[in-house]
GROMACS .gro file of C-alpha atoms in nm:
model
  462
    1MET     CA    1   0.000   0.000  -0.002
    2LYS     CA    2   0.132   0.349  -0.082
    3ASN     CA    3   0.229   0.571   0.198
    4LYS     CA    4   0.068   0.913   0.237
    5SER     CA    5   0.360   1.120   0.120
    6SER     CA    6   0.395   0.906  -0.193
    7MET     CA    7   0.029   0.951  -0.280
    8ASN     CA    8   0.063   1.333  -0.241
    9LEU     CA    9   0.352   1.334  -0.493
   10GLY     CA   10   0.127   1.183  -0.754
   11SER     CA   11  -0.177   1.408  -0.723
   12GLY     CA   12  -0.289   1.765  -0.680
   13SER     CA   13  -0.153   2.092  -0.804
   14VAL     CA   14   0.209   2.050  -0.918
   15ALA     CA   15   0.306   2.418  -0.858
   16LYS     CA   16   0.158   2.416  -0.510
   17LEU     CA   17   0.319   2.085  -0.426
   18LEU     CA   18   0.660   2.191  -0.562
   19PHE     CA   19   0.674   2.515  -0.364
   20SER     CA   20   0.546   2.340  -0.051
   21LEU     CA   21   0.842   2.104  -0.087
   22ALA     CA   22   1.090   2.355  -0.219
   23LEU     CA   23   1.039   2.640   0.030
   24PRO     CA   24   1.172   2.439   0.329
   25SER     CA   25   1.448   2.308   0.110
   26ILE     CA   26   1.539   2.667  -0.001
   27ILE     CA   27   1.533   2.788   0.361
   28ALA     CA   28   1.745   2.482   0.458
   29GLN     CA   29   1.993   2.554   0.180
   30ILE     CA   30   2.021   2.928   0.277
   31ILE     CA   31   2.071   2.823   0.641
   32ASN     CA   32   2.313   2.557   0.540
   33VAL     CA   33   2.541   2.802   0.361
   34LEU     CA   34   2.571   2.988   0.684
   35TYR     CA   35   2.790   2.711   0.820
   36ASN     CA   36   3.092   2.822   0.613
   37ILE     CA   37   2.987   3.180   0.528
   38VAL     CA   38   2.930   3.278   0.894
   39ASP     CA   39   3.270   3.136   0.973
   40ARG     CA   40   3.425   3.347   0.707
   41MET     CA   41   3.235   3.660   0.815
   42TYR     CA   42   3.360   3.631   1.174
   43ILE     CA   43   3.709   3.529   1.076
   44GLY     CA   44   3.738   3.818   0.829
   45HIS     CA   45   3.672   4.063   1.111
   46ILE     CA   46   3.937   3.926   1.358
   47PRO     CA   47   4.141   4.227   1.464
   48GLN     CA   48   4.485   4.267   1.294
   49SER     CA   49   4.487   3.924   1.122
   50GLY     CA   50   4.138   3.913   0.967
   51ALA     CA   51   4.229   3.943   0.596
   52LEU     CA   52   4.505   3.679   0.616
   53ALA     CA   53   4.290   3.446   0.830
   54LEU     CA   54   4.001   3.477   0.576
   55THR     CA   55   4.240   3.399   0.293
   56GLY     CA   56   4.377   3.102   0.478
   57VAL     CA   57   4.037   2.956   0.550
   58GLY     CA   58   3.938   3.021   0.185
   59VAL     CA   59   4.226   2.798   0.077
   60THR     CA   60   4.069   2.508   0.273
   61LEU     CA   61   3.750   2.527   0.056
   62PRO     CA   62   3.867   2.256  -0.193
   63ILE     CA   63   3.892   2.008   0.094
   64ILE     CA   64   3.560   2.104   0.248
   65THR     CA   65   3.393   2.081  -0.093
   66ALA     CA   66   3.544   1.746  -0.157
   67ILE     CA   67   3.401   1.613   0.178
   68THR     CA   68   3.053   1.728   0.080
   69ALA     CA   69   3.093   1.593  -0.275
   70PHE     CA   70   3.137   1.239  -0.143
   71SER     CA   71   2.815   1.263   0.049
   72ALA     CA   72   2.651   1.375  -0.281
   73LEU     CA   73   2.812   1.078  -0.465
   74VAL     CA   74   2.635   0.836  -0.226
   75CYS     CA   75   2.311   1.004  -0.139
   76MET     CA   76   2.221   1.238  -0.425
   77GLY     CA   77   2.209   0.924  -0.643
   78GLY     CA   78   2.051   0.709  -0.377
   79ALA     CA   79   1.765   0.949  -0.281
   80PRO     CA   80   1.619   0.976  -0.640
   81ARG     CA   81   1.638   0.592  -0.676
   82ALA     CA   82   1.461   0.557  -0.343
   83ALA     CA   83   1.184   0.792  -0.469
   84ILE     CA   84   1.149   0.603  -0.796
   85ALA     CA   85   1.114   0.282  -0.592
   86LEU     CA   86   0.842   0.444  -0.386
   87GLY     CA   87   0.670   0.547  -0.706
   88LYS     CA   88   0.668   0.180  -0.803
   89ASN     CA   89   0.526   0.103  -0.460
   90ASP     CA   90   0.838  -0.086  -0.357
   91LYS     CA   91   0.911   0.036  -0.006
   92ASP     CA   92   1.150  -0.245   0.086
   93GLU     CA   93   1.378  -0.160  -0.205
   94ALA     CA   94   1.372   0.209  -0.108
   95GLU     CA   95   1.482   0.113   0.253
   96HIS     CA   96   1.742  -0.119   0.117
   97ILE     CA   97   1.890   0.170  -0.090
   98MET     CA   98   1.880   0.410   0.205
   99SER     CA   99   2.046   0.172   0.450
  100ASN     CA  100   2.321   0.079   0.215
  101CYS     CA  101   2.388   0.447   0.146
  102PHE     CA  102   2.424   0.519   0.521
  103VAL     CA  103   2.676   0.248   0.580
  104LEU     CA  104   2.883   0.365   0.279
  105LEU     CA  105   2.870   0.722   0.405
  106VAL     CA  106   3.021   0.623   0.737
  107ILE     CA  107   3.301   0.420   0.569
  108VAL     CA  108   3.387   0.713   0.333
  109GLY     CA  109   3.375   0.965   0.622
  110ILE     CA  110   3.638   0.767   0.816
  111LEU     CA  111   3.868   0.732   0.514
  112LEU     CA  112   3.844   1.110   0.433
  113THR     CA  113   3.923   1.203   0.799
  114ALA     CA  114   4.243   0.994   0.787
  115ALA     CA  115   4.341   1.136   0.449
  116VAL     CA  116   4.305   1.500   0.557
  117GLN     CA  117   4.495   1.448   0.882
  118LEU     CA  118   4.783   1.280   0.698
  119PHE     CA  119   4.814   1.507   0.392
  120ALA     CA  120   4.661   1.847   0.490
  121GLU     CA  121   4.979   2.048   0.472
  122PRO     CA  122   5.104   1.948   0.129
  123MET     CA  123   4.748   1.975  -0.014
  124LEU     CA  124   4.696   2.325   0.120
  125SER     CA  125   5.035   2.444  -0.011
  126SER     CA  126   4.942   2.319  -0.357
  127PHE     CA  127   4.590   2.480  -0.332
  128GLY     CA  128   4.728   2.833  -0.312
  129ALA     CA  129   4.826   2.880   0.060
  130SER     CA  130   5.128   3.110   0.106
  131ALA     CA  131   5.370   3.114   0.392
  132SER     CA  132   5.154   3.380   0.558
  133THR     CA  133   4.818   3.205   0.521
  134LEU     CA  134   4.915   2.837   0.565
  135PRO     CA  135   4.909   2.840   0.948
  136TYR     CA  136   4.552   2.970   0.953
  137ALA     CA  137   4.451   2.703   0.688
  138LEU     CA  138   4.595   2.419   0.890
  139ASP     CA  139   4.440   2.541   1.219
  140TYR     CA  140   4.094   2.534   1.062
  141ILE     CA  141   4.101   2.213   0.843
  142LYS     CA  142   4.278   1.982   1.092
  143ILE     CA  143   3.985   2.043   1.338
  144TYR     CA  144   3.710   2.053   1.075
  145ALA     CA  145   3.823   1.715   0.934
  146LEU     CA  146   3.760   1.548   1.270
  147GLY     CA  147   3.384   1.602   1.211
  148THR     CA  148   3.375   1.451   0.866
  149VAL     CA  149   3.154   1.163   0.958
  150PHE     CA  150   2.908   1.409   1.110
  151VAL     CA  151   2.917   1.623   0.801
  152GLN     CA  152   2.863   1.325   0.568
  153THR     CA  153   2.568   1.199   0.778
  154ALA     CA  154   2.400   1.536   0.815
  155LEU     CA  155   2.421   1.630   0.451
  156GLY     CA  156   2.389   1.288   0.289
  157MET     CA  157   2.107   1.130   0.487
  158ASN     CA  158   1.911   1.456   0.485
  159ALA     CA  159   1.844   1.378   0.110
  160PHE     CA  160   1.643   1.080   0.214
  161ILE     CA  161   1.421   1.296   0.440
  162ASN     CA  162   1.350   1.541   0.151
  163THR     CA  163   1.293   1.264  -0.101
  164GLN     CA  164   1.000   1.141   0.114
  165GLY     CA  165   0.847   1.493   0.077
  166ARG     CA  166   0.928   1.558   0.443
  167THR     CA  167   1.117   1.880   0.368
  168ILE     CA  168   1.003   2.054   0.691
  169PHE     CA  169   1.209   1.800   0.884
  170GLY     CA  170   1.493   1.833   0.636
  171MET     CA  171   1.487   2.206   0.695
  172ALA     CA  172   1.482   2.161   1.073
  173SER     CA  173   1.790   1.934   1.070
  174VAL     CA  174   1.988   2.213   0.892
  175MET     CA  175   1.842   2.490   1.099
  176ILE     CA  176   1.937   2.330   1.427
  177GLY     CA  177   2.298   2.294   1.324
  178ALA     CA  178   2.317   2.644   1.166
  179VAL     CA  179   2.169   2.824   1.462
  180THR     CA  180   2.401   2.639   1.691
  181ASN     CA  181   2.701   2.747   1.466
  182ILE     CA  182   2.592   3.109   1.467
  183ILE     CA  183   2.573   3.108   1.849
  184LEU     CA  184   2.898   2.922   1.911
  185ASP     CA  185   3.116   3.106   1.648
  186PRO     CA  186   3.155   3.437   1.833
  187ILE     CA  187   3.190   3.257   2.169
  188PHE     CA  188   3.479   3.036   2.046
  189ILE     CA  189   3.641   3.291   1.812
  190PHE     CA  190   3.633   3.608   2.020
  191VAL     CA  191   3.520   3.534   2.380
  192LEU     CA  192   3.750   3.232   2.428
  193GLY     CA  193   4.010   3.376   2.192
  194LEU     CA  194   4.047   3.063   1.984
  195GLY     CA  195   4.035   3.244   1.651
  196VAL     CA  196   4.025   3.013   1.344
  197LYS     CA  197   4.041   2.704   1.564
  198GLY     CA  198   3.729   2.822   1.746
  199ALA     CA  199   3.539   2.854   1.414
  200ALA     CA  200   3.627   2.497   1.319
  201ILE     CA  201   3.519   2.365   1.663
  202ALA     CA  202   3.186   2.553   1.640
  203THR     CA  203   3.123   2.404   1.286
  204ILE     CA  204   3.187   2.041   1.371
  205THR     CA  205   2.985   2.066   1.695
  206SER     CA  206   2.699   2.206   1.497
  207GLN     CA  207   2.721   1.937   1.232
  208CYS     CA  208   2.720   1.661   1.500
  209ILE     CA  209   2.390   1.796   1.632
  210SER     CA  210   2.244   1.803   1.287
  211ALA     CA  211   2.354   1.436   1.229
  212ILE     CA  212   2.198   1.327   1.547
  213PHE     CA  213   1.864   1.491   1.450
  214VAL     CA  214   1.874   1.329   1.101
  215LEU     CA  215   1.932   0.979   1.239
  216TRP     CA  216   1.667   1.026   1.505
  217PHE     CA  217   1.412   1.122   1.237
  218LEU     CA  218   1.498   0.822   1.009
  219GLY     CA  219   1.454   0.588   1.303
  220SER     CA  220   1.130   0.748   1.416
  221LYS     CA  221   0.760   0.681   1.327
  222LYS     CA  222   0.749   1.010   1.145
  223SER     CA  223   0.968   0.875   0.862
  224ASP     CA  224   0.811   0.656   0.583
  225LEU     CA  225   1.155   0.500   0.528
  226LYS     CA  226   1.353   0.335   0.805
  227LEU     CA  227   1.714   0.249   0.844
  228LYS     CA  228   1.718  -0.129   0.888
  229LYS     CA  229   2.006  -0.348   1.012
  230GLN     CA  230   1.927  -0.631   0.775
  231TYR     CA  231   2.009  -0.395   0.487
  232PHE     CA  232   2.336  -0.266   0.630
  233LYS     CA  233   2.549  -0.524   0.438
  234LEU     CA  234   2.666  -0.350   0.125
  235SER     CA  235   2.530  -0.486  -0.200
  236ALA     CA  236   2.684  -0.401  -0.536
  237GLY     CA  237   2.355  -0.439  -0.710
  238VAL     CA  238   2.198  -0.180  -0.476
  239ILE     CA  239   2.482   0.068  -0.429
  240GLY     CA  240   2.628   0.049  -0.779
  241PRO     CA  241   2.335   0.225  -0.954
  242CYS     CA  242   2.320   0.484  -0.673
  243LEU     CA  243   2.687   0.572  -0.724
  244LEU     CA  244   2.640   0.587  -1.100
  245LEU     CA  245   2.349   0.825  -1.070
  246GLY     CA  246   2.536   1.023  -0.794
  247LEU     CA  247   2.837   1.076  -1.024
  248SER     CA  248   2.684   1.388  -1.170
  249PRO     CA  249   2.642   1.583  -0.846
  250PHE     CA  250   2.972   1.437  -0.715
  251VAL     CA  251   3.158   1.566  -1.025
  252MET     CA  252   2.983   1.905  -0.995
  253GLN     CA  253   3.116   1.942  -0.643
  254ILE     CA  254   3.455   1.772  -0.670
  255THR     CA  255   3.528   1.981  -0.979
  256GLU     CA  256   3.431   2.283  -0.774
  257SER     CA  257   3.709   2.180  -0.548
  258LEU     CA  258   3.947   2.143  -0.841
  259LEU     CA  259   3.829   2.482  -0.974
  260THR     CA  260   3.917   2.654  -0.648
  261ILE     CA  261   4.260   2.509  -0.665
  262CYS     CA  262   4.313   2.632  -1.023
  263PHE     CA  263   4.176   2.978  -0.940
  264ASN     CA  264   4.381   3.014  -0.627
  265SER     CA  265   4.706   2.891  -0.780
  266SER     CA  266   4.662   3.126  -1.079
  267LEU     CA  267   4.545   3.423  -0.869
  268LEU     CA  268   4.834   3.385  -0.625
  269LYS     CA  269   5.067   3.402  -0.921
  270TYR     CA  270   4.915   3.704  -1.083
  271GLY     CA  271   4.758   3.895  -0.796
  272GLY     CA  272   4.902   3.768  -0.463
  273ASP     CA  273   4.717   3.714  -0.136
  274THR     CA  274   4.474   3.995  -0.206
  275ALA     CA  275   4.345   3.816  -0.526
  276VAL     CA  276   4.320   3.488  -0.336
  277GLY     CA  277   4.132   3.662  -0.060
  278ALA     CA  278   3.886   3.810  -0.312
  279MET     CA  279   3.834   3.460  -0.449
  280ALA     CA  280   3.735   3.331  -0.105
  281ILE     CA  281   3.466   3.604  -0.092
  282LEU     CA  282   3.359   3.528  -0.452
  283ALA     CA  283   3.331   3.161  -0.367
  284SER     CA  284   3.107   3.243  -0.068
  285VAL     CA  285   2.881   3.466  -0.286
  286MET     CA  286   2.860   3.196  -0.551
  287GLN     CA  287   2.781   2.940  -0.282
  288PHE     CA  288   2.497   3.151  -0.160
  289SER     CA  289   2.384   3.186  -0.518
  290MET     CA  290   2.382   2.811  -0.595
  291LEU     CA  291   2.236   2.663  -0.272
  292PRO     CA  292   1.889   2.820  -0.299
  293LEU     CA  293   1.882   2.686  -0.656
  294SER     CA  294   1.971   2.352  -0.512
  295GLY     CA  295   1.681   2.396  -0.271
  296LEU     CA  296   1.444   2.441  -0.568
  297THR     CA  297   1.576   2.130  -0.737
  298GLN     CA  298   1.538   1.930  -0.414
  299GLY     CA  299   1.178   2.043  -0.400
  300SER     CA  300   1.116   1.925  -0.757
  301GLN     CA  301   1.322   1.602  -0.742
  302PRO     CA  302   1.079   1.393  -0.536
  303ILE     CA  303   0.789   1.505  -0.766
  304ILE     CA  304   0.977   1.431  -1.090
  305SER     CA  305   1.135   1.104  -0.970
  306PHE     CA  306   0.809   0.967  -0.815
  307ASN     CA  307   0.595   1.061  -1.122
  308PHE     CA  308   0.861   0.920  -1.362
  309GLY     CA  309   0.837   0.590  -1.179
  310ALA     CA  310   0.454   0.615  -1.190
  311LYS     CA  311   0.463   0.716  -1.562
  312LYS     CA  312   0.276   1.040  -1.503
  313TYR     CA  313   0.455   1.244  -1.762
  314ASP     CA  314   0.230   1.554  -1.762
  315ARG     CA  315   0.310   1.607  -1.394
  316ILE     CA  316   0.681   1.594  -1.482
  317LYS     CA  317   0.636   1.858  -1.751
  318ALA     CA  318   0.439   2.082  -1.517
  319ALA     CA  319   0.702   2.048  -1.237
  320PHE     CA  320   0.989   2.126  -1.476
  321LYS     CA  321   0.810   2.437  -1.607
  322VAL     CA  322   0.767   2.574  -1.259
  323LEU     CA  323   1.128   2.485  -1.166
  324LEU     CA  324   1.274   2.653  -1.475
  325ILE     CA  325   1.084   2.981  -1.432
  326SER     CA  326   1.163   2.995  -1.056
  327SER     CA  327   1.532   2.914  -1.109
  328LEU     CA  328   1.575   3.184  -1.380
  329THR     CA  329   1.395   3.445  -1.172
  330TYR     CA  330   1.630   3.381  -0.871
  331SER     CA  331   1.952   3.367  -1.075
  332THR     CA  332   1.858   3.702  -1.228
  333LEU     CA  333   1.808   3.864  -0.890
  334ILE     CA  334   2.150   3.736  -0.776
  335TRP     CA  335   2.304   3.881  -1.095
  336CYS     CA  336   2.155   4.212  -1.017
  337ALA     CA  337   2.293   4.211  -0.664
  338ALA     CA  338   2.642   4.123  -0.793
  339GLN     CA  339   2.639   4.393  -1.056
  340PHE     CA  340   2.479   4.679  -0.866
  341ALA     CA  341   2.565   4.617  -0.499
  342PRO     CA  342   2.910   4.437  -0.493
  343GLN     CA  343   3.047   4.654  -0.217
  344LEU     CA  344   2.763   4.552   0.010
  345LEU     CA  345   2.845   4.182  -0.055
  346ALA     CA  346   3.218   4.230  -0.013
  347SER     CA  347   3.194   4.426   0.314
  348MET     CA  348   3.001   4.141   0.479
  349PHE     CA  349   3.330   3.944   0.478
  350THR     CA  350   3.602   4.201   0.545
  351ASN     CA  351   3.664   4.560   0.655
  352ASP     CA  352   3.994   4.576   0.468
  353PRO     CA  353   3.950   4.867   0.209
  354GLU     CA  354   4.199   4.717  -0.039
  355LEU     CA  355   4.033   4.380  -0.040
  356ILE     CA  356   3.687   4.529  -0.069
  357ASP     CA  357   3.783   4.735  -0.378
  358TYR     CA  358   3.953   4.442  -0.546
  359THR     CA  359   3.659   4.210  -0.471
  360CYS     CA  360   3.398   4.453  -0.617
  361ARG     CA  361   3.571   4.459  -0.954
  362ALA     CA  362   3.631   4.088  -0.957
  363LEU     CA  363   3.267   4.007  -0.859
  364ARG     CA  364   3.116   4.198  -1.146
  365ILE     CA  365   3.335   4.004  -1.392
  366TYR     CA  366   3.302   3.667  -1.223
  367MET     CA  367   2.922   3.672  -1.212
  368ALA     CA  368   2.864   3.853  -1.541
  369MET     CA  369   2.654   3.563  -1.688
  370SER     CA  370   2.510   3.420  -1.370
  371LEU     CA  371   2.162   3.527  -1.467
  372LEU     CA  372   2.148   3.234  -1.714
  373PHE     CA  373   2.262   2.979  -1.460
  374GLY     CA  374   1.904   2.902  -1.344
  375ALA     CA  375   1.840   2.728  -1.675
  376GLN     CA  376   2.165   2.523  -1.639
  377ILE     CA  377   2.075   2.398  -1.292
  378ALA     CA  378   1.707   2.326  -1.376
  379CYS     CA  379   1.798   2.118  -1.683
  380GLN     CA  380   2.090   1.935  -1.529
  381GLN     CA  381   1.917   1.840  -1.204
  382THR     CA  382   1.608   1.723  -1.391
  383PHE     CA  383   1.829   1.481  -1.588
  384ILE     CA  384   1.935   1.340  -1.243
  385ALA     CA  385   1.574   1.327  -1.119
  386LEU     CA  386   1.479   1.128  -1.427
  387GLY     CA  387   1.761   0.884  -1.361
  388ASN     CA  388   1.967   0.987  -1.673
  389ALA     CA  389   2.318   0.944  -1.522
  390LYS     CA  390   2.506   0.955  -1.851
  391THR     CA  391   2.393   1.303  -1.970
  392SER     CA  392   2.396   1.465  -1.629
  393LEU     CA  393   2.754   1.344  -1.578
  394PHE     CA  394   2.864   1.485  -1.917
  395LEU     CA  395   2.706   1.823  -1.841
  396ALA     CA  396   2.883   1.835  -1.500
  397LEU     CA  397   3.216   1.770  -1.671
  398LEU     CA  398   3.146   2.012  -1.959
  399ARG     CA  399   3.119   2.342  -1.766
  400LYS     CA  400   3.405   2.289  -1.524
  401VAL     CA  401   3.650   2.035  -1.658
  402ILE     CA  402   3.612   2.082  -2.038
  403LEU     CA  403   3.552   2.458  -2.047
  404LEU     CA  404   3.634   2.649  -1.723
  405ILE     CA  405   3.960   2.490  -1.609
  406PRO     CA  406   4.131   2.527  -1.946
  407LEU     CA  407   4.010   2.885  -1.980
  408ILE     CA  408   4.160   2.978  -1.644
  409PHE     CA  409   4.504   2.905  -1.789
  410ILE     CA  410   4.440   3.008  -2.159
  411LEU     CA  411   4.277   3.351  -2.120
  412PRO     CA  412   4.564   3.518  -1.926
  413ASN     CA  413   4.777   3.471  -2.241
  414PHE     CA  414   4.551   3.723  -2.421
  415PHE     CA  415   4.511   4.003  -2.166
  416ALA     CA  416   4.753   4.245  -2.002
  417ASP     CA  417   4.561   4.226  -1.676
  418LYS     CA  418   4.612   3.852  -1.616
  419ALA     CA  419   4.414   3.837  -1.289
  420PHE     CA  420   4.121   3.994  -1.471
  421ALA     CA  421   4.147   3.728  -1.736
  422VAL     CA  422   4.132   3.447  -1.475
  423PHE     CA  423   3.805   3.587  -1.345
  424LEU     CA  424   3.671   3.628  -1.695
  425ALA     CA  425   3.692   3.249  -1.753
  426GLU     CA  426   3.383   3.202  -1.538
  427PRO     CA  427   3.124   3.391  -1.752
  428VAL     CA  428   3.272   3.259  -2.076
  429ALA     CA  429   3.232   2.900  -1.960
  430ASP     CA  430   2.887   2.967  -1.813
  431THR     CA  431   2.762   3.100  -2.149
  432LEU     CA  432   2.884   2.799  -2.346
  433ALA     CA  433   2.766   2.550  -2.089
  434VAL     CA  434   2.410   2.695  -2.068
  435ILE     CA  435   2.374   2.681  -2.450
  436THR     CA  436   2.485   2.319  -2.460
  437THR     CA  437   2.271   2.206  -2.160
  438CYS     CA  438   1.953   2.365  -2.286
  439THR     CA  439   1.993   2.215  -2.637
  440LEU     CA  440   2.054   1.863  -2.500
  441PHE     CA  441   1.760   1.890  -2.257
  442ALA     CA  442   1.524   2.014  -2.521
  443ARG     CA  443   1.602   1.705  -2.733
  444TYR     CA  444   1.575   1.467  -2.442
  445TYR     CA  445   1.252   1.636  -2.322
  446LYS     CA  446   1.087   1.593  -2.659
  447LYS     CA  447   1.194   1.234  -2.700
  448THR     CA  448   1.125   1.105  -2.345
  449LEU     CA  449   0.833   1.304  -2.218
  450ASN     CA  450   0.640   1.338  -2.550
  451GLY     CA  451   0.676   0.974  -2.636
  452PRO     CA  452   0.396   0.717  -2.690
  453GLU     CA  453   0.356   0.641  -2.313
  454ALA     CA  454   0.315   1.007  -2.234
  455ALA     CA  455  -0.001   1.027  -2.447
  456TYR     CA  456  -0.182   0.815  -2.196
  457ASP     CA  457  -0.122   1.046  -1.901
  458SER     CA  458  -0.413   1.246  -1.761
  459PRO     CA  459  -0.419   1.628  -1.760
  460VAL     CA  460  -0.263   1.795  -1.464
  461ARG     CA  461  -0.308   2.138  -1.300
  462GLU     CA  462  -0.002   2.358  -1.283
   0.00000   0.00000   0.00000
């Protein structure tokens, strides 16, 4: 028998359902970004050493991004597959998927913790840390890495809360951790005088509390899916397809880590610590830009995945239409903020006049084409929700690996201001990626959702 949340995903107004699911996810994503952004805000205002400390913590971003990428590899592929199984009325398979993903998350978290503790210093040096910023970077990441299992569990397993349509609880898990982090940050950084180390301690404590809440929910009567011990033994037949589907979001995030390394190393060469510090702020602004879009796609994913399993194609079309319009609207607003109020954004992270001026100029260049990115995210994430791992993986590789990384190193050869050319690589790659993604999705949409089976679907209200 179908559970209540599954039935709701297959009936009623698609627009109303999508926003009821997306709003808590958007709030959760905005709150989630505060984990790292609030750290940087406080760190950037540490007396005397704020600018260098902010730059040092910014250099740790590739490692932090890699940690979250592995949670996406396991669970951003597992959650849509669990939703598709629910759409087919196969709850046991959905719980098998979720339980296998949880065990793999814990194993991966332990391995990542060991890797960071052993190799943090050489990694940070190669990521763009200078002799002045390396001590701050090490102080932060050595402590942060101790909470890797908590981070993996809180982020990864939260996807299985949202995929049930329980986005209010998904939002609560993030809010609990974020509020704790906001409260603890100034206490550890300024009151106790721990500086960068205090920021890291506050973050992992907050993630631990979030992880506990997530596990409590998935073991409670409130959850339609339960973690079950009989499914804790890893099965290649279960986990393999999840990892394949999760490759796209994994590549999107792990290449974000690689991108940060490429940006930082080039900017250190052409612009010094000030350029790398500006990049830390730019990355924070971009992170804020992307995560609410991720919240929108998380709201649409259960609807699209469930109805794809149930072969209700008109509902998929309606959900995508709402997702696309909403994503484009948001990305346009972010573009306006970056172009017309860059000083406001920069001053949130630092009070250093030189760094603020440099960041304002860089931000306008870096986010010049971000208004189109709503279409990129909507199309790419819908490929994932429909279980199309191959195309979503290609698109993830296209923008960052095929286009952006080469442009970071090619464009400086054609401009006198080489640091400017490094920032220019972002809008050039964005434009080409959006054109390609929308073209591929239009062809796939026409073939898959307008096929013979789609003709038998009933009308749906948007």
